[in-house]
């Protein structure tokens, strides 16, 4: 029996190829989980992510969800339970991090959007998933994809950094309440990963920090890391697979760094 055999896992923001959400679902599929691909829209790219997971042998459903809308988050969980009979794992991965501006230039609408997706979305999905898990019994796993930015401040990302710090607080508060139901809540804090979002950050920060090329910026990033490279989706996916498994039944309220030693607190 694989570690997640028969478990039903939902990963928000997982409809992009080469994205962190896809990487997490790929690992879950390999561990035997049934998978729900969810993103703002279920387009051809999201269907491609689902098809690749099916090729790995997983049972897969696709469900659209705007996580900044509480009603849609509730519907995501309800539809998952309708299609699979239960929900065992909720990974709050959907996020926005491309609004990079100096603090003094940040538009309040941009602040609201980032907080609405990254933090409020995690709350809405956590609440909806927890309600279903409590009703069905047997516990469950909730995993929040935070960031190195949940531990350290970065320039030109005030909303993003604030939202990720908030996810750690959400993780701890909900872990305290849900433990009695056998539900664990943990956060994973990866360092920089070059996904589609990461590529936008590479372009912005390489110019901001005065590097001639993105390649030079990435080389400098790798040189500062004890393990000699930035993160890849598989690093975060492996941590999520562990936290979703029975091996992690006594771990809750934690914010686990997955940063190659770049972040050590």
PDB file of C-alpha atoms in Angstrom:
ATOM      1  CA  UNK A   1       0.000   0.000   0.000  1.00  0.00           C
ATOM      2  CA  UNK A   2       1.360   3.408  -0.966  1.00  0.00           C
ATOM      3  CA  UNK A   3       1.487   6.060   1.766  1.00  0.00           C
ATOM      4  CA  UNK A   4      -1.541   7.959   0.477  1.00  0.00           C
ATOM      5  CA  UNK A   5      -3.396   5.032  -1.046  1.00  0.00           C
ATOM      6  CA  UNK A   6      -7.099   5.848  -1.401  1.00  0.00           C
ATOM      7  CA  UNK A   7      -6.811   9.312   0.149  1.00  0.00           C
ATOM      8  CA  UNK A   8      -8.588  12.200  -1.569  1.00  0.00           C
ATOM      9  CA  UNK A   9      -6.413  15.283  -2.015  1.00  0.00           C
ATOM     10  CA  UNK A  10      -7.370  18.776  -3.194  1.00  0.00           C
ATOM     11  CA  UNK A  11      -4.638  21.220  -4.216  1.00  0.00           C
ATOM     12  CA  UNK A  12      -5.720  24.760  -5.027  1.00  0.00           C
ATOM     13  CA  UNK A  13      -3.862  26.679  -7.706  1.00  0.00           C
ATOM     14  CA  UNK A  14      -2.775  23.418  -9.331  1.00  0.00           C
ATOM     15  CA  UNK A  15      -3.878  23.959 -12.924  1.00  0.00           C
ATOM     16  CA  UNK A  16      -0.595  25.349 -14.294  1.00  0.00           C
ATOM     17  CA  UNK A  17       2.016  23.179 -15.979  1.00  0.00           C
ATOM     18  CA  UNK A  18       5.382  23.167 -14.179  1.00  0.00           C
ATOM     19  CA  UNK A  19       3.727  24.896 -11.241  1.00  0.00           C
ATOM     20  CA  UNK A  20       4.150  24.053  -7.581  1.00  0.00           C
ATOM     21  CA  UNK A  21       0.584  22.754  -7.381  1.00  0.00           C
ATOM     22  CA  UNK A  22       1.154  20.334 -10.237  1.00  0.00           C
ATOM     23  CA  UNK A  23       4.353  19.107  -8.593  1.00  0.00           C
ATOM     24  CA  UNK A  24       2.511  18.425  -5.339  1.00  0.00           C
ATOM     25  CA  UNK A  25      -0.266  16.516  -7.101  1.00  0.00           C
ATOM     26  CA  UNK A  26       2.253  14.497  -9.098  1.00  0.00           C
ATOM     27  CA  UNK A  27       3.838  13.311  -5.864  1.00  0.00           C
ATOM     28  CA  UNK A  28       0.431  12.640  -4.306  1.00  0.00           C
ATOM     29  CA  UNK A  29      -0.584  10.615  -7.377  1.00  0.00           C
ATOM     30  CA  UNK A  30       2.606   8.576  -7.160  1.00  0.00           C
ATOM     31  CA  UNK A  31       1.792   7.945  -3.480  1.00  0.00           C
ATOM     32  CA  UNK A  32      -1.632   6.545  -4.438  1.00  0.00           C
ATOM     33  CA  UNK A  33      -3.946   9.517  -3.780  1.00  0.00           C
ATOM     34  CA  UNK A  34      -7.045  10.484  -5.733  1.00  0.00           C
ATOM     35  CA  UNK A  35      -6.467  14.046  -6.948  1.00  0.00           C
ATOM     36  CA  UNK A  36      -8.526  17.188  -7.474  1.00  0.00           C
ATOM     37  CA  UNK A  37      -6.978  19.755  -9.804  1.00  0.00           C
ATOM     38  CA  UNK A  38      -8.382  23.167  -8.916  1.00  0.00           C
ATOM     39  CA  UNK A  39      -7.628  26.596 -10.302  1.00  0.00           C
ATOM     40  CA  UNK A  40      -9.361  29.867 -11.098  1.00  0.00           C
ATOM     41  CA  UNK A  41     -10.352  28.401 -14.461  1.00  0.00           C
ATOM     42  CA  UNK A  42     -10.316  24.837 -15.733  1.00  0.00           C
ATOM     43  CA  UNK A  43      -8.855  25.516 -19.156  1.00  0.00           C
ATOM     44  CA  UNK A  44      -6.861  23.379 -21.591  1.00  0.00           C
ATOM     45  CA  UNK A  45      -3.732  23.738 -19.471  1.00  0.00           C
ATOM     46  CA  UNK A  46      -5.508  22.519 -16.326  1.00  0.00           C
ATOM     47  CA  UNK A  47      -7.017  19.619 -18.265  1.00  0.00           C
ATOM     48  CA  UNK A  48      -3.488  18.779 -19.422  1.00  0.00           C
ATOM     49  CA  UNK A  49      -2.333  18.680 -15.797  1.00  0.00           C
ATOM     50  CA  UNK A  50      -5.218  16.322 -15.027  1.00  0.00           C
ATOM     51  CA  UNK A  51      -4.425  14.091 -18.011  1.00  0.00           C
ATOM     52  CA  UNK A  52      -0.804  13.762 -16.929  1.00  0.00           C
ATOM     53  CA  UNK A  53      -1.928  12.719 -13.442  1.00  0.00           C
ATOM     54  CA  UNK A  54      -4.284  10.116 -14.897  1.00  0.00           C
ATOM     55  CA  UNK A  55      -1.364   8.739 -16.887  1.00  0.00           C
ATOM     56  CA  UNK A  56       0.334   8.135 -13.529  1.00  0.00           C
ATOM     57  CA  UNK A  57      -2.625   5.966 -12.532  1.00  0.00           C
ATOM     58  CA  UNK A  58      -4.535   8.435 -10.351  1.00  0.00           C
ATOM     59  CA  UNK A  59      -8.252   9.054 -10.309  1.00  0.00           C
ATOM     60  CA  UNK A  60      -8.556  12.776 -11.074  1.00  0.00           C
ATOM     61  CA  UNK A  61     -11.289  15.409 -11.099  1.00  0.00           C
ATOM     62  CA  UNK A  62     -11.053  19.077 -12.109  1.00  0.00           C
ATOM     63  CA  UNK A  63     -13.003  21.764 -10.212  1.00  0.00           C
ATOM     64  CA  UNK A  64     -12.746  25.519 -10.778  1.00  0.00           C
ATOM     65  CA  UNK A  65     -12.467  27.748  -7.716  1.00  0.00           C
ATOM     66  CA  UNK A  66     -11.695  31.388  -7.017  1.00  0.00           C
ATOM     67  CA  UNK A  67     -10.307  30.981  -3.506  1.00  0.00           C
ATOM     68  CA  UNK A  68     -10.936  34.632  -2.656  1.00  0.00           C
ATOM     69  CA  UNK A  69     -14.665  33.778  -2.703  1.00  0.00           C
ATOM     70  CA  UNK A  70     -15.773  31.878   0.415  1.00  0.00           C
ATOM     71  CA  UNK A  71     -18.799  30.400  -1.341  1.00  0.00           C
ATOM     72  CA  UNK A  72     -16.641  28.951  -4.110  1.00  0.00           C
ATOM     73  CA  UNK A  73     -14.296  27.405  -1.547  1.00  0.00           C
ATOM     74  CA  UNK A  74     -17.256  25.739   0.164  1.00  0.00           C
ATOM     75  CA  UNK A  75     -18.485  24.527  -3.228  1.00  0.00           C
ATOM     76  CA  UNK A  76     -15.026  23.115  -4.047  1.00  0.00           C
ATOM     77  CA  UNK A  77     -15.112  20.933  -0.961  1.00  0.00           C
ATOM     78  CA  UNK A  78     -18.757  19.971  -1.439  1.00  0.00           C
ATOM     79  CA  UNK A  79     -18.132  18.942  -5.037  1.00  0.00           C
ATOM     80  CA  UNK A  80     -15.047  16.959  -4.020  1.00  0.00           C
ATOM     81  CA  UNK A  81     -17.071  15.032  -1.453  1.00  0.00           C
ATOM     82  CA  UNK A  82     -19.840  14.506  -4.012  1.00  0.00           C
ATOM     83  CA  UNK A  83     -17.440  13.030  -6.565  1.00  0.00           C
ATOM     84  CA  UNK A  84     -15.133  11.041  -4.288  1.00  0.00           C
ATOM     85  CA  UNK A  85     -17.197  10.508  -1.146  1.00  0.00           C
ATOM     86  CA  UNK A  86     -14.815  12.327   1.183  1.00  0.00           C
ATOM     87  CA  UNK A  87     -11.858  14.717   1.480  1.00  0.00           C
ATOM     88  CA  UNK A  88      -8.690  13.771   3.361  1.00  0.00           C
ATOM     89  CA  UNK A  89      -6.080  16.337   2.326  1.00  0.00           C
ATOM     90  CA  UNK A  90      -6.437  20.031   1.535  1.00  0.00           C
ATOM     91  CA  UNK A  91      -3.379  21.888   0.261  1.00  0.00           C
ATOM     92  CA  UNK A  92      -3.778  25.675   0.165  1.00  0.00           C
ATOM     93  CA  UNK A  93      -1.385  26.444  -2.654  1.00  0.00           C
ATOM     94  CA  UNK A  94      -3.185  29.138  -4.695  1.00  0.00           C
ATOM     95  CA  UNK A  95      -1.319  32.406  -4.464  1.00  0.00           C
ATOM     96  CA  UNK A  96      -0.444  35.736  -6.045  1.00  0.00           C
ATOM     97  CA  UNK A  97       3.071  37.126  -5.850  1.00  0.00           C
ATOM     98  CA  UNK A  98       3.624  39.043  -9.057  1.00  0.00           C
ATOM     99  CA  UNK A  99       2.558  42.492  -7.784  1.00  0.00           C
ATOM    100  CA  UNK A 100       6.025  43.805  -7.036  1.00  0.00           C
ATOM    101  CA  UNK A 101       6.239  47.516  -6.186  1.00  0.00           C
ATOM    102  CA  UNK A 102       7.952  49.709  -3.607  1.00  0.00           C
ATOM    103  CA  UNK A 103       5.916  50.125  -0.442  1.00  0.00           C
ATOM    104  CA  UNK A 104       5.072  53.757  -1.196  1.00  0.00           C
ATOM    105  CA  UNK A 105       3.665  52.851  -4.616  1.00  0.00           C
ATOM    106  CA  UNK A 106       1.423  49.933  -3.632  1.00  0.00           C
ATOM    107  CA  UNK A 107      -2.190  50.378  -4.684  1.00  0.00           C
ATOM    108  CA  UNK A 108      -4.658  49.396  -1.934  1.00  0.00           C
ATOM    109  CA  UNK A 109      -6.560  47.345  -4.520  1.00  0.00           C
ATOM    110  CA  UNK A 110      -3.431  45.265  -5.150  1.00  0.00           C
ATOM    111  CA  UNK A 111      -2.981  44.792  -1.394  1.00  0.00           C
ATOM    112  CA  UNK A 112      -6.574  43.591  -1.066  1.00  0.00           C
ATOM    113  CA  UNK A 113      -6.190  41.196  -3.995  1.00  0.00           C
ATOM    114  CA  UNK A 114      -3.028  39.536  -2.658  1.00  0.00           C
ATOM    115  CA  UNK A 115      -4.387  39.214   0.876  1.00  0.00           C
ATOM    116  CA  UNK A 116      -7.708  37.987  -0.512  1.00  0.00           C
ATOM    117  CA  UNK A 117      -6.146  35.131  -2.466  1.00  0.00           C
ATOM    118  CA  UNK A 118      -3.142  34.180  -0.349  1.00  0.00           C
ATOM    119  CA  UNK A 119      -4.514  34.528   3.171  1.00  0.00           C
ATOM    120  CA  UNK A 120      -8.295  34.777   3.037  1.00  0.00           C
ATOM    121  CA  UNK A 121      -8.353  32.002   0.440  1.00  0.00           C
ATOM    122  CA  UNK A 122      -6.370  29.720   2.738  1.00  0.00           C
ATOM    123  CA  UNK A 123      -8.786  30.498   5.570  1.00  0.00           C
ATOM    124  CA  UNK A 124     -11.893  29.854   3.473  1.00  0.00           C
ATOM    125  CA  UNK A 125     -10.577  26.537   2.153  1.00  0.00           C
ATOM    126  CA  UNK A 126      -9.323  25.475   5.577  1.00  0.00           C
ATOM    127  CA  UNK A 127     -12.710  26.186   7.127  1.00  0.00           C
ATOM    128  CA  UNK A 128     -14.623  24.356   4.400  1.00  0.00           C
ATOM    129  CA  UNK A 129     -12.299  21.343   4.418  1.00  0.00           C
ATOM    130  CA  UNK A 130     -12.261  21.148   8.209  1.00  0.00           C
ATOM    131  CA  UNK A 131     -16.043  21.165   8.384  1.00  0.00           C
ATOM    132  CA  UNK A 132     -16.196  18.230   5.971  1.00  0.00           C
ATOM    133  CA  UNK A 133     -13.416  16.355   7.778  1.00  0.00           C
ATOM    134  CA  UNK A 134     -15.112  16.778  11.160  1.00  0.00           C
ATOM    135  CA  UNK A 135     -18.421  15.583   9.724  1.00  0.00           C
ATOM    136  CA  UNK A 136     -16.969  12.501   8.061  1.00  0.00           C
ATOM    137  CA  UNK A 137     -14.667  11.606  10.972  1.00  0.00           C
ATOM    138  CA  UNK A 138     -11.268   9.975  10.758  1.00  0.00           C
ATOM    139  CA  UNK A 139      -9.169  13.108  10.862  1.00  0.00           C
ATOM    140  CA  UNK A 140      -7.458  14.830   7.967  1.00  0.00           C
ATOM    141  CA  UNK A 141      -4.531  16.885   6.780  1.00  0.00           C
ATOM    142  CA  UNK A 142      -4.446  20.586   5.916  1.00  0.00           C
ATOM    143  CA  UNK A 143      -1.226  21.947   4.444  1.00  0.00           C
ATOM    144  CA  UNK A 144      -0.591  25.635   3.745  1.00  0.00           C
ATOM    145  CA  UNK A 145       2.020  26.532   1.145  1.00  0.00           C
ATOM    146  CA  UNK A 146       3.630  29.560   2.756  1.00  0.00           C
ATOM    147  CA  UNK A 147       7.096  30.724   1.711  1.00  0.00           C
ATOM    148  CA  UNK A 148      10.501  31.794   2.882  1.00  0.00           C
ATOM    149  CA  UNK A 149       8.674  35.133   2.896  1.00  0.00           C
ATOM    150  CA  UNK A 150       6.691  33.796   5.866  1.00  0.00           C
ATOM    151  CA  UNK A 151       9.895  34.000   7.924  1.00  0.00           C
ATOM    152  CA  UNK A 152      11.870  36.872   6.369  1.00  0.00           C
ATOM    153  CA  UNK A 153      10.985  40.268   4.908  1.00  0.00           C
ATOM    154  CA  UNK A 154      11.703  41.075   1.274  1.00  0.00           C
ATOM    155  CA  UNK A 155      11.582  44.469  -0.479  1.00  0.00           C
ATOM    156  CA  UNK A 156       8.843  45.423  -2.926  1.00  0.00           C
ATOM    157  CA  UNK A 157       6.556  42.601  -1.720  1.00  0.00           C
ATOM    158  CA  UNK A 158       4.720  44.030   1.305  1.00  0.00           C
ATOM    159  CA  UNK A 159       1.382  42.334   0.616  1.00  0.00           C
ATOM    160  CA  UNK A 160       2.946  39.000  -0.314  1.00  0.00           C
ATOM    161  CA  UNK A 161       5.222  38.910   2.731  1.00  0.00           C
ATOM    162  CA  UNK A 162       2.356  39.932   5.015  1.00  0.00           C
ATOM    163  CA  UNK A 163       0.055  37.277   3.573  1.00  0.00           C
ATOM    164  CA  UNK A 164       2.645  34.535   4.009  1.00  0.00           C
ATOM    165  CA  UNK A 165       3.429  35.550   7.591  1.00  0.00           C
ATOM    166  CA  UNK A 166      -0.330  35.471   8.141  1.00  0.00           C
ATOM    167  CA  UNK A 167      -0.526  31.914   6.802  1.00  0.00           C
ATOM    168  CA  UNK A 168       1.795  30.773   9.578  1.00  0.00           C
ATOM    169  CA  UNK A 169      -0.491  32.402  12.144  1.00  0.00           C
ATOM    170  CA  UNK A 170      -3.499  30.754  10.510  1.00  0.00           C
ATOM    171  CA  UNK A 171      -1.698  27.412  10.611  1.00  0.00           C
ATOM    172  CA  UNK A 172      -1.008  27.682  14.325  1.00  0.00           C
ATOM    173  CA  UNK A 173      -4.465  28.940  15.309  1.00  0.00           C
ATOM    174  CA  UNK A 174      -6.322  26.272  13.362  1.00  0.00           C
ATOM    175  CA  UNK A 175      -3.987  23.482  14.500  1.00  0.00           C
ATOM    176  CA  UNK A 176      -4.881  24.248  18.116  1.00  0.00           C
ATOM    177  CA  UNK A 177      -8.605  23.950  17.434  1.00  0.00           C
ATOM    178  CA  UNK A 178      -8.611  21.011  15.028  1.00  0.00           C
ATOM    179  CA  UNK A 179      -6.263  18.672  16.848  1.00  0.00           C
ATOM    180  CA  UNK A 180      -9.092  17.150  18.887  1.00  0.00           C
ATOM    181  CA  UNK A 181     -10.679  16.027  15.612  1.00  0.00           C
ATOM    182  CA  UNK A 182      -7.509  14.286  14.430  1.00  0.00           C
ATOM    183  CA  UNK A 183      -6.872  16.997  11.849  1.00  0.00           C
ATOM    184  CA  UNK A 184      -3.331  18.313  11.551  1.00  0.00           C
ATOM    185  CA  UNK A 185      -2.521  21.708  10.065  1.00  0.00           C
ATOM    186  CA  UNK A 186       0.993  22.558   8.932  1.00  0.00           C
ATOM    187  CA  UNK A 187       2.715  25.049   6.654  1.00  0.00           C
ATOM    188  CA  UNK A 188       5.523  24.424   4.203  1.00  0.00           C
ATOM    189  CA  UNK A 189       7.895  27.332   3.596  1.00  0.00           C
ATOM    190  CA  UNK A 190       9.898  26.881   0.390  1.00  0.00           C
ATOM    191  CA  UNK A 191      12.577  29.268  -0.771  1.00  0.00           C
ATOM    192  CA  UNK A 192      12.520  30.589  -4.329  1.00  0.00           C
ATOM    193  CA  UNK A 193      11.173  28.118  -6.896  1.00  0.00           C
ATOM    194  CA  UNK A 194      11.230  29.052 -10.581  1.00  0.00           C
ATOM    195  CA  UNK A 195       7.640  28.329 -11.569  1.00  0.00           C
ATOM    196  CA  UNK A 196       5.657  30.690 -13.801  1.00  0.00           C
ATOM    197  CA  UNK A 197       5.302  33.034 -10.823  1.00  0.00           C
ATOM    198  CA  UNK A 198       8.950  32.532  -9.895  1.00  0.00           C
ATOM    199  CA  UNK A 199      10.062  33.480 -13.393  1.00  0.00           C
ATOM    200  CA  UNK A 200       8.293  36.834 -13.083  1.00  0.00           C
ATOM    201  CA  UNK A 201      10.056  37.424  -9.774  1.00  0.00           C
ATOM    202  CA  UNK A 202      13.397  36.499 -11.370  1.00  0.00           C
ATOM    203  CA  UNK A 203      12.966  39.159 -14.035  1.00  0.00           C
ATOM    204  CA  UNK A 204      11.947  41.839 -11.556  1.00  0.00           C
ATOM    205  CA  UNK A 205      14.527  41.222  -8.855  1.00  0.00           C
ATOM    206  CA  UNK A 206      17.465  40.641 -11.195  1.00  0.00           C
ATOM    207  CA  UNK A 207      16.914  44.198 -12.487  1.00  0.00           C
ATOM    208  CA  UNK A 208      16.197  45.637  -9.040  1.00  0.00           C
ATOM    209  CA  UNK A 209      19.424  44.199  -7.621  1.00  0.00           C
ATOM    210  CA  UNK A 210      21.556  45.256 -10.577  1.00  0.00           C
ATOM    211  CA  UNK A 211      22.332  41.920 -12.239  1.00  0.00           C
ATOM    212  CA  UNK A 212      23.038  42.005 -15.971  1.00  0.00           C
ATOM    213  CA  UNK A 213      21.038  38.853 -16.646  1.00  0.00           C
ATOM    214  CA  UNK A 214      18.518  36.601 -14.947  1.00  0.00           C
ATOM    215  CA  UNK A 215      21.093  33.816 -15.201  1.00  0.00           C
ATOM    216  CA  UNK A 216      23.569  35.861 -13.146  1.00  0.00           C
ATOM    217  CA  UNK A 217      20.878  36.526 -10.538  1.00  0.00           C
ATOM    218  CA  UNK A 218      20.074  32.804 -10.297  1.00  0.00           C
ATOM    219  CA  UNK A 219      23.752  31.895 -10.072  1.00  0.00           C
ATOM    220  CA  UNK A 220      24.168  34.300  -7.163  1.00  0.00           C
ATOM    221  CA  UNK A 221      21.099  32.818  -5.498  1.00  0.00           C
ATOM    222  CA  UNK A 222      22.530  29.318  -5.849  1.00  0.00           C
ATOM    223  CA  UNK A 223      25.910  30.373  -4.493  1.00  0.00           C
ATOM    224  CA  UNK A 224      24.327  31.683  -1.286  1.00  0.00           C
ATOM    225  CA  UNK A 225      22.422  28.448  -0.638  1.00  0.00           C
ATOM    226  CA  UNK A 226      24.135  25.754   1.475  1.00  0.00           C
ATOM    227  CA  UNK A 227      22.820  23.079  -0.907  1.00  0.00           C
ATOM    228  CA  UNK A 228      24.009  24.998  -3.945  1.00  0.00           C
ATOM    229  CA  UNK A 229      20.741  25.562  -5.793  1.00  0.00           C
ATOM    230  CA  UNK A 230      17.320  27.208  -5.552  1.00  0.00           C
ATOM    231  CA  UNK A 231      14.297  25.071  -4.812  1.00  0.00           C
ATOM    232  CA  UNK A 232      12.397  22.891  -7.287  1.00  0.00           C
ATOM    233  CA  UNK A 233       8.735  21.804  -7.057  1.00  0.00           C
ATOM    234  CA  UNK A 234       9.734  18.283  -6.036  1.00  0.00           C
ATOM    235  CA  UNK A 235      11.318  19.580  -2.826  1.00  0.00           C
ATOM    236  CA  UNK A 236       8.040  21.062  -1.613  1.00  0.00           C
ATOM    237  CA  UNK A 237       6.049  18.112  -2.946  1.00  0.00           C
ATOM    238  CA  UNK A 238       8.119  15.663  -0.899  1.00  0.00           C
ATOM    239  CA  UNK A 239       7.496  17.655   2.276  1.00  0.00           C
ATOM    240  CA  UNK A 240       3.768  17.767   1.528  1.00  0.00           C
ATOM    241  CA  UNK A 241       3.637  14.010   0.933  1.00  0.00           C
ATOM    242  CA  UNK A 242       5.232  13.414   4.326  1.00  0.00           C
ATOM    243  CA  UNK A 243       2.927  15.846   6.143  1.00  0.00           C
ATOM    244  CA  UNK A 244      -0.094  14.286   4.423  1.00  0.00           C
ATOM    245  CA  UNK A 245       0.902  10.772   5.489  1.00  0.00           C
ATOM    246  CA  UNK A 246       0.281   8.814   8.657  1.00  0.00           C
ATOM    247  CA  UNK A 247       3.982   9.201   9.467  1.00  0.00           C
ATOM    248  CA  UNK A 248       3.251  12.843  10.360  1.00  0.00           C
ATOM    249  CA  UNK A 249       0.241  12.153  12.599  1.00  0.00           C
ATOM    250  CA  UNK A 250       1.928  13.819  15.612  1.00  0.00           C
ATOM    251  CA  UNK A 251       3.142  16.924  13.790  1.00  0.00           C
ATOM    252  CA  UNK A 252       0.837  19.940  13.737  1.00  0.00           C
ATOM    253  CA  UNK A 253       1.060  23.721  13.918  1.00  0.00           C
ATOM    254  CA  UNK A 254       4.519  23.698  12.350  1.00  0.00           C
ATOM    255  CA  UNK A 255       5.981  25.898   9.610  1.00  0.00           C
ATOM    256  CA  UNK A 256       8.548  23.663   7.917  1.00  0.00           C
ATOM    257  CA  UNK A 257      11.364  25.330   5.992  1.00  0.00           C
ATOM    258  CA  UNK A 258      12.179  23.630   2.685  1.00  0.00           C
ATOM    259  CA  UNK A 259      14.951  25.932   1.601  1.00  0.00           C
ATOM    260  CA  UNK A 260      18.199  23.994   1.300  1.00  0.00           C
ATOM    261  CA  UNK A 261      19.353  25.643   4.513  1.00  0.00           C
ATOM    262  CA  UNK A 262      18.824  29.176   3.246  1.00  0.00           C
ATOM    263  CA  UNK A 263      16.215  29.787   5.947  1.00  0.00           C
ATOM    264  CA  UNK A 264      17.102  28.313   9.339  1.00  0.00           C
ATOM    265  CA  UNK A 265      14.510  29.580  11.792  1.00  0.00           C
TER     266      UNK A 265
END
